[in-house]
Short mmCIF file of C-alpha atoms and ligand atoms in Angstrom, two decimals:
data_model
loop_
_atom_site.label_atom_id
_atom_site.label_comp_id
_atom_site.label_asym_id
_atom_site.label_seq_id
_atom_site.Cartn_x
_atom_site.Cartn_y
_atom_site.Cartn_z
CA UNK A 1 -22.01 -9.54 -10.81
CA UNK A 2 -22.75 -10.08 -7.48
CA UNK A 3 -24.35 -13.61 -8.12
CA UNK A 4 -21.56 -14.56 -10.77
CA UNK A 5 -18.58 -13.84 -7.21
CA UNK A 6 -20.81 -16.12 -5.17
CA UNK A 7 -21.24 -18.65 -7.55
CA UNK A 8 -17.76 -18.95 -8.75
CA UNK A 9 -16.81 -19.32 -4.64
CA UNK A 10 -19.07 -21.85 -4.12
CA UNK A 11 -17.52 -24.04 -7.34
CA UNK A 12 -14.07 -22.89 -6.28
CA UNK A 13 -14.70 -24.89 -2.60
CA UNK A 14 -16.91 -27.26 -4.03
CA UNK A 15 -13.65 -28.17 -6.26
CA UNK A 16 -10.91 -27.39 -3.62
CA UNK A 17 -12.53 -28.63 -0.27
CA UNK A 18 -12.55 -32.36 -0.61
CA UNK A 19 -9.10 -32.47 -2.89
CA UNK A 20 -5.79 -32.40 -2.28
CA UNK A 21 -5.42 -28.76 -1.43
CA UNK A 22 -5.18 -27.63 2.13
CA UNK A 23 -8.19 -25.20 2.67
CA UNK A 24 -8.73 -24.10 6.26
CA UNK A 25 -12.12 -25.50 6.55
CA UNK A 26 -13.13 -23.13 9.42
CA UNK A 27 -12.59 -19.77 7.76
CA UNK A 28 -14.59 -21.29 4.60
CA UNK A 29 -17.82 -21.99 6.80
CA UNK A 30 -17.92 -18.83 8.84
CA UNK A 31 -19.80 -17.39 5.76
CA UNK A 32 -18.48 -14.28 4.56
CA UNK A 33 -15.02 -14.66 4.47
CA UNK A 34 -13.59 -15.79 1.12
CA UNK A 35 -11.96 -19.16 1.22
CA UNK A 36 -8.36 -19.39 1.67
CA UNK A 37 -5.20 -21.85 2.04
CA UNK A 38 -2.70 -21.92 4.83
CA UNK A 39 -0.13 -19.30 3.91
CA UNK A 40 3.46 -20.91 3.16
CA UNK A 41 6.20 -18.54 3.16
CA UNK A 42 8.98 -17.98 0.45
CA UNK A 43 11.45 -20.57 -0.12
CA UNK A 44 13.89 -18.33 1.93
CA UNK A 45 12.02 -17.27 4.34
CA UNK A 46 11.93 -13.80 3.19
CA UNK A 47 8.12 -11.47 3.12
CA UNK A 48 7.18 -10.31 -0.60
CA UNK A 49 5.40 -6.87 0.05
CA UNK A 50 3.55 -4.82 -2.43
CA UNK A 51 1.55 -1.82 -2.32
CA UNK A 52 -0.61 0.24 -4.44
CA UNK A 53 -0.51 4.06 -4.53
CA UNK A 54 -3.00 5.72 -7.24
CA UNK A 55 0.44 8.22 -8.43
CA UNK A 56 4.30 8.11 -7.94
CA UNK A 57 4.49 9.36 -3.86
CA UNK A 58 1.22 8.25 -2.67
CA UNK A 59 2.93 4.60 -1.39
CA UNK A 60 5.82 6.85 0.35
CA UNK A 61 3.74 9.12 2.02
CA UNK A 62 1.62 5.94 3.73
CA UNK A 63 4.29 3.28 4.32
CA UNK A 64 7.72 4.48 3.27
CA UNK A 65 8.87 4.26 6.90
CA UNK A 66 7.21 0.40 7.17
CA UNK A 67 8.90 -0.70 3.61
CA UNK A 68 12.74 0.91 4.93
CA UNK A 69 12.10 -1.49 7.95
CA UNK A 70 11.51 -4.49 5.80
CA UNK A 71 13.90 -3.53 3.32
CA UNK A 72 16.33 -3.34 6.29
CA UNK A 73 15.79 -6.85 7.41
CA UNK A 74 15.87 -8.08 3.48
CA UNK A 75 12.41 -8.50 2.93
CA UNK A 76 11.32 -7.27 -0.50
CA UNK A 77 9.36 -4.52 -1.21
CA UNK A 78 7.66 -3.59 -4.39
CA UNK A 79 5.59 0.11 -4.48
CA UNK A 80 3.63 0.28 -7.59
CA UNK A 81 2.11 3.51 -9.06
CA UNK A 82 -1.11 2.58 -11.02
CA UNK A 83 -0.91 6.23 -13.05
CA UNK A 84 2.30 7.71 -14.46
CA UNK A 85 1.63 10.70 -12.19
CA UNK A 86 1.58 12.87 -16.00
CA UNK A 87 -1.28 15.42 -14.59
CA UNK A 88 0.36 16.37 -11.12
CA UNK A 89 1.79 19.84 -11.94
CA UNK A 90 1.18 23.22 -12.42
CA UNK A 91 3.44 23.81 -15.71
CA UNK A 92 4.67 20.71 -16.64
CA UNK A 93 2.58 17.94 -17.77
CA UNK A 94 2.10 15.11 -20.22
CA UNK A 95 4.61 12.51 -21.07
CA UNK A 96 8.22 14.69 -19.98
CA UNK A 97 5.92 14.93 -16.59
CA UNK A 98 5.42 10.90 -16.28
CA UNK A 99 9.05 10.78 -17.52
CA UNK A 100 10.42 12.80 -14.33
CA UNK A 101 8.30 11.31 -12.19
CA UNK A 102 8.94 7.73 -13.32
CA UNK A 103 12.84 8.85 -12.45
CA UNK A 104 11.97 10.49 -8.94
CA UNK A 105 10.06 7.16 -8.03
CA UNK A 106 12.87 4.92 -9.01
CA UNK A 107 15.11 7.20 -6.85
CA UNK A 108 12.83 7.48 -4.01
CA UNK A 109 13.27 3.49 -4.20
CA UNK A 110 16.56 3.41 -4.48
CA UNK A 111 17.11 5.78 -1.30
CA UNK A 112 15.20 3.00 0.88
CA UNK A 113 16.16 -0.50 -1.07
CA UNK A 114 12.95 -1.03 -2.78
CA UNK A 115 11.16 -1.77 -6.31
CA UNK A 116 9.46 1.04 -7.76
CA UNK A 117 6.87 0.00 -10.76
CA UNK A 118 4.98 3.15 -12.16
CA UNK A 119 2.33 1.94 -14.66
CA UNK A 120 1.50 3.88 -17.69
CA UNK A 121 -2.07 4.97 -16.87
CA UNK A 122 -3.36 8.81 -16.98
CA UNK A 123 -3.10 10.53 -14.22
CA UNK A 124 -6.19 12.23 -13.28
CA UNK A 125 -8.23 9.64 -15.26
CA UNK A 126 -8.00 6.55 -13.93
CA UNK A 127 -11.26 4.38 -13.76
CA UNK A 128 -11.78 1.03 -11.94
CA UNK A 129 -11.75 -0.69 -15.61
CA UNK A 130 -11.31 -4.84 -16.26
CA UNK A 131 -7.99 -3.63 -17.89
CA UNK A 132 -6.51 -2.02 -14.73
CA UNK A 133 -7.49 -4.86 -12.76
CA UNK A 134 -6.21 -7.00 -14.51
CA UNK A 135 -2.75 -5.19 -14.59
CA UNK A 136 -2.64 -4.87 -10.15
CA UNK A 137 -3.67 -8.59 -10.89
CA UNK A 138 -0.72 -9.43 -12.65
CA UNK A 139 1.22 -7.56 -9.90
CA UNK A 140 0.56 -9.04 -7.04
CA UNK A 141 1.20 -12.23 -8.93
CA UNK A 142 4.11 -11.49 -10.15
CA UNK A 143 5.41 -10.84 -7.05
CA UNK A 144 4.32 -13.67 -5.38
CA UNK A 145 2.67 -11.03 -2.63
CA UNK A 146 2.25 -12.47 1.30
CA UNK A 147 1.20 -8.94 1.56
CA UNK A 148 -0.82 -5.99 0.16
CA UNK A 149 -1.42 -2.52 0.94
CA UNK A 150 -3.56 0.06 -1.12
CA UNK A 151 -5.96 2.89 0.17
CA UNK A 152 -9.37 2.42 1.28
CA UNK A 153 -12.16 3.38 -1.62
CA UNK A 154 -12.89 6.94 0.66
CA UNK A 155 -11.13 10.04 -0.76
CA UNK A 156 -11.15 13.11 -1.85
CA UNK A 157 -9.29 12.01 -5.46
CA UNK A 158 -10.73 9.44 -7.65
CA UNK A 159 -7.37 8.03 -8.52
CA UNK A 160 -7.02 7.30 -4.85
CA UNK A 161 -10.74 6.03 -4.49
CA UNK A 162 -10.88 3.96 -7.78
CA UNK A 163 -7.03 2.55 -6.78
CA UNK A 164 -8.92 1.16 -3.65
CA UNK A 165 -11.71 -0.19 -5.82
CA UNK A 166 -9.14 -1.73 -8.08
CA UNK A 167 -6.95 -3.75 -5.21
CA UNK A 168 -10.05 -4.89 -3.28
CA UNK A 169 -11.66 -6.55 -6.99
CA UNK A 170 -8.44 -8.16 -7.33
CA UNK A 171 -8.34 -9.91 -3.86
CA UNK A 172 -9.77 -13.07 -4.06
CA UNK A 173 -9.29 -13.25 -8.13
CA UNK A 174 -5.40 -13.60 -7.67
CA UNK A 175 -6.21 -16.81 -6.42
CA UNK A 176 -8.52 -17.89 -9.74
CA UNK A 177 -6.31 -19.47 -12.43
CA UNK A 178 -9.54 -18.54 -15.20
CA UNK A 179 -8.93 -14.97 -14.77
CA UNK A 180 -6.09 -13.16 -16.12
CA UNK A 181 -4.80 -16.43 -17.40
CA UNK A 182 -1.69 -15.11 -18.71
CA UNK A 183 0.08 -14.98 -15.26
CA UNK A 184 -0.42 -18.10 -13.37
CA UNK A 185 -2.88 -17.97 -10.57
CA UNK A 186 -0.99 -17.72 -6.35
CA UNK A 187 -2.23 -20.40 -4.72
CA UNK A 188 -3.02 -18.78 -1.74
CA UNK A 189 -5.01 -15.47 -0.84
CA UNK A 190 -2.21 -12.86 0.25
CA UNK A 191 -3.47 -10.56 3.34
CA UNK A 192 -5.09 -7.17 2.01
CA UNK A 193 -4.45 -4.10 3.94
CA UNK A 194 -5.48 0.02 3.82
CA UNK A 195 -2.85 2.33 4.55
CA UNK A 196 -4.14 5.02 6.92
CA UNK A 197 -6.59 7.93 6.25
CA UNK A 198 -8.32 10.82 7.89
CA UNK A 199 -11.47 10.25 5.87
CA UNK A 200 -14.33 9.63 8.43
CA UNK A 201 -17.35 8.88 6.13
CA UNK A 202 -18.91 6.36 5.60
CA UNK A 203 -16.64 4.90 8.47
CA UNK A 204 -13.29 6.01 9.66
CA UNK A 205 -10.31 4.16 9.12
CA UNK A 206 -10.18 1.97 11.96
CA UNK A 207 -6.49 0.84 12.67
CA UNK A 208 -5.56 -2.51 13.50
CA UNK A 209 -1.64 -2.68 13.27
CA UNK A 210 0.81 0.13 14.03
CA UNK A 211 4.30 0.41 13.15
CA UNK A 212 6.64 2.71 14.92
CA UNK A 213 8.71 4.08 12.38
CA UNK A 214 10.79 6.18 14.28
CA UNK A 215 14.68 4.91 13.79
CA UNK A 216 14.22 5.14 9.95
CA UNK A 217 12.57 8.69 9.88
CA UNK A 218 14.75 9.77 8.31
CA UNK A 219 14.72 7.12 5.81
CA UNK A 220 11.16 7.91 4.57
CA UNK A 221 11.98 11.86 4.72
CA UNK A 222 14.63 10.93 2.13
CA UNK A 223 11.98 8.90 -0.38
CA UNK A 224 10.06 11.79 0.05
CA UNK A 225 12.73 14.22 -0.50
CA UNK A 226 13.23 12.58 -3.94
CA UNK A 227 10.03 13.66 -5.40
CA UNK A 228 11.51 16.97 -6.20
CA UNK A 229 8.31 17.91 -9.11
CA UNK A 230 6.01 17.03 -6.03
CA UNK A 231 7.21 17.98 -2.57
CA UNK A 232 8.58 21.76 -3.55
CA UNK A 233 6.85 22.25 -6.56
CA UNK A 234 2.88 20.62 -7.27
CA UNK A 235 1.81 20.54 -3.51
CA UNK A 236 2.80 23.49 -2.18
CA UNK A 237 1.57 25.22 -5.20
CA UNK A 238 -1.67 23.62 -4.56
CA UNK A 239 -1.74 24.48 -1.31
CA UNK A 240 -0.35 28.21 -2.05
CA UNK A 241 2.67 27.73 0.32
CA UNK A 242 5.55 27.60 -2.93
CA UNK A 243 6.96 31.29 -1.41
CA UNK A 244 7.58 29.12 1.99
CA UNK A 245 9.41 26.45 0.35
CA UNK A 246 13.35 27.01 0.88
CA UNK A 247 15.65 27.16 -1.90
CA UNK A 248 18.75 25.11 -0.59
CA UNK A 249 18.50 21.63 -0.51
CA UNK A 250 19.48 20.86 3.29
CA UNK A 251 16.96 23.82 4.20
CA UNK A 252 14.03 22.52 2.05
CA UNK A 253 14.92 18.57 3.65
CA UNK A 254 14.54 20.01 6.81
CA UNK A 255 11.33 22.11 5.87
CA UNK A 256 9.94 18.74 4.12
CA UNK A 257 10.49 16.99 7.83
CA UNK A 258 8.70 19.90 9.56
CA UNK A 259 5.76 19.50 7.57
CA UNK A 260 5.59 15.63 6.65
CA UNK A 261 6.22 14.10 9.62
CA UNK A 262 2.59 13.97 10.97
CA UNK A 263 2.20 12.57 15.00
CA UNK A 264 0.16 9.31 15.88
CA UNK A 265 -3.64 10.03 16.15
CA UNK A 266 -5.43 9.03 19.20
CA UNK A 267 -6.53 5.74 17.67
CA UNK A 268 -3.67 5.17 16.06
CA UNK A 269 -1.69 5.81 19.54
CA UNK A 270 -4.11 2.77 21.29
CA UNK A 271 -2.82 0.50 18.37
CA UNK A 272 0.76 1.44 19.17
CA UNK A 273 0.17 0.34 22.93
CA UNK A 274 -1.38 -2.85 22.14
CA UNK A 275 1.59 -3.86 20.25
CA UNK A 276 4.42 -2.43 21.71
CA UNK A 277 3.10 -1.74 25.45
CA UNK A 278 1.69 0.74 26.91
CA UNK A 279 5.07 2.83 27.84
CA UNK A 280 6.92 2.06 24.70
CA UNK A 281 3.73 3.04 22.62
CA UNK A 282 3.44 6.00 24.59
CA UNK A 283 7.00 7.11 23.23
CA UNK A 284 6.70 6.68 19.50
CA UNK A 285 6.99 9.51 17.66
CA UNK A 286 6.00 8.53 14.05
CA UNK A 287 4.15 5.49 13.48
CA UNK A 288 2.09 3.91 10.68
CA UNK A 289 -0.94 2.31 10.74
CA UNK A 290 -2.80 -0.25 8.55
CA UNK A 291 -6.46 -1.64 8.86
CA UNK A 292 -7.08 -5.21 7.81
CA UNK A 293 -8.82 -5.78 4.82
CA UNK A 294 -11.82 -8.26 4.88
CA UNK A 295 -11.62 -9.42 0.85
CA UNK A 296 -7.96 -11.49 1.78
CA UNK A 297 -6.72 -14.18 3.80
CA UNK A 298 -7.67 -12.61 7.57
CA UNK A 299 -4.28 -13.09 9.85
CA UNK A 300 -4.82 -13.99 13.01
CA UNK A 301 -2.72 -12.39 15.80
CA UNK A 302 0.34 -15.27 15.21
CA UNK A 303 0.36 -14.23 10.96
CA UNK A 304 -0.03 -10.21 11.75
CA UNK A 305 3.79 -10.93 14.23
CA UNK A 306 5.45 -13.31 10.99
CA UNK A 307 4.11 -10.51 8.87
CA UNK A 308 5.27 -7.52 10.67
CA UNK A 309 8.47 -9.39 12.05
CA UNK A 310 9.57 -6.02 13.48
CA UNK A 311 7.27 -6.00 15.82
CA UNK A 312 8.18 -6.72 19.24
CA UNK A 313 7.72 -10.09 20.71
ZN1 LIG B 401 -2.02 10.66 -4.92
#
């Protein structure tokens, strides 16, 4: 399989290098980077965003704060569930499960101004199959993605690891017009990145943007707040805190704040200086972090800013 990748990059610059496509010639012949084209924006000037979450919350939980912030500026977002969440509770289950969870995502959306796709896999099952590539494939086409965000392939579910697996083996093939030939091919490589972790083997995730979500807190504490089956019912069950879990809806909002809202870590808080300053840094509150993927294009510090255009200059 291994062989086959190589082989089909080496025909793919081979055909694309001397034509009339514009292939960056230096990021093809520093050797493992997979060939890419100059990245040209949307006709309007607006970012398409997508991520990947293995189940219907997962995307929230990692960059609902980023997406209300590009949402805000009317840049569009797209969070895409790659199981139908039908396994995630304690006495409810099956396909009136996937059904209320399909409903909660689509409202979590709504709160923020964003697309909400959950796809009809198993939760609980999910396996880094041809098929299910070929689905995020479709995807990412479809939505003509500048950029991606999934979780890295180290975690404690395998819906979350093989949802990693299945983003990073579509990198590269979005760009091949052979493979999944029913959607036509992008013609350029979007930029891959993890959402954040606390996973530390085989390596920890190592941050490389940070994005201080603090004015639309509250924002991403509402998407949250619309997984009802999830955020007062499955988790804290799991986690045998349901008696703790208020009753009222203000309380429980406020409870769901109190216990969501996680603070920078340390690396994530060097990140946060480098791009906002040491002082300003210093002051976020709640931040999100991403780590460049090495299987997409690989933005330089000028794409990262027209990417993240809510960064400061
Ligand atoms: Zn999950």
């Amino acid at each position: 399989m291994k062989r086959l990748a190589t082989c089909t990059i080496l025909i793919w610059v081979a055909l694309h290098a001397s034509g009339t496509h514009a292939v960056k010639a230096g990021r093809v012949a520093d050797g493992q980077a997979p060939p890419q084209r100059t990245q040209s924006p949307s006709s309007d000037g607006k970012l398409n965003v997508i991520a990947f979450g293995a189940h219907p919350d997962d995307c929230d939980q990692r960059a609902g704060g980023t997406a209300a912030k590009y949402a805000a500026l009317g840049h569009r977002v797209r969070f895409v569930s790659v199981t139908n969440g039908d396994a995630g509770h304690q006495t409810e289950g099956g396909g009136a499960l996937a059904a209320r969870r399909r409903a909660e995502a689509r409202e979590a959306g709504r709160r923020i101004g964003i697309e909400y796709v959950v796809l009809d896999n198993h939760d609980g099952e999910l396996l880094p199959t041809l098929a299910v590539r070929e689905q995020i494939i479709r995807q990412i086409r479809q939505w003509n993605a500048d950029l991606v965000l999934a979780p890295r392939p180290n975690d404690y579910h395998p819906d979350h690891r093989y949802t990693g697996i299945l983003v990073q083996d579509a990198a590269y093939m979005v760009v091949v017009p052979n493979v999944t030939p029913d959607t036509p091919a992008l013609r350029k490589n979007p930029v891959f990145m993890y959402f954040e972790d606390g996973f530390q083997k085989p390596q920890p995730f190592a941050p490389d943007i940070a994005v201080s979500i603090d004015e639309v807190i509250e924002k991403k504490i509402d998407m949250l707040d619309a997984h009802v089956s999830q955020m007062y019912e499955w988790l804290p069950w799991v986690a045998d805190t349901l008696e703790s879990v208020p009753k009222d809806a203000t309380a429980r909002r406020r409870w769901l704040r109190e216990t969501r809202a996680g603070q920078p870590t340390p690396a994530v808080r060097a990140v946060l200086a480098k791009w906002y300053g040491p002082e300003k840094g210093n002051a976020v509150r709640y931040a999100e972090a991403f780590e460049i993927c090495e299987y997409g294009t690989r933005p330089d510090q000028a794409m990262i800013r027209k990417l993240f255009p809510f960064l400061p200059k």
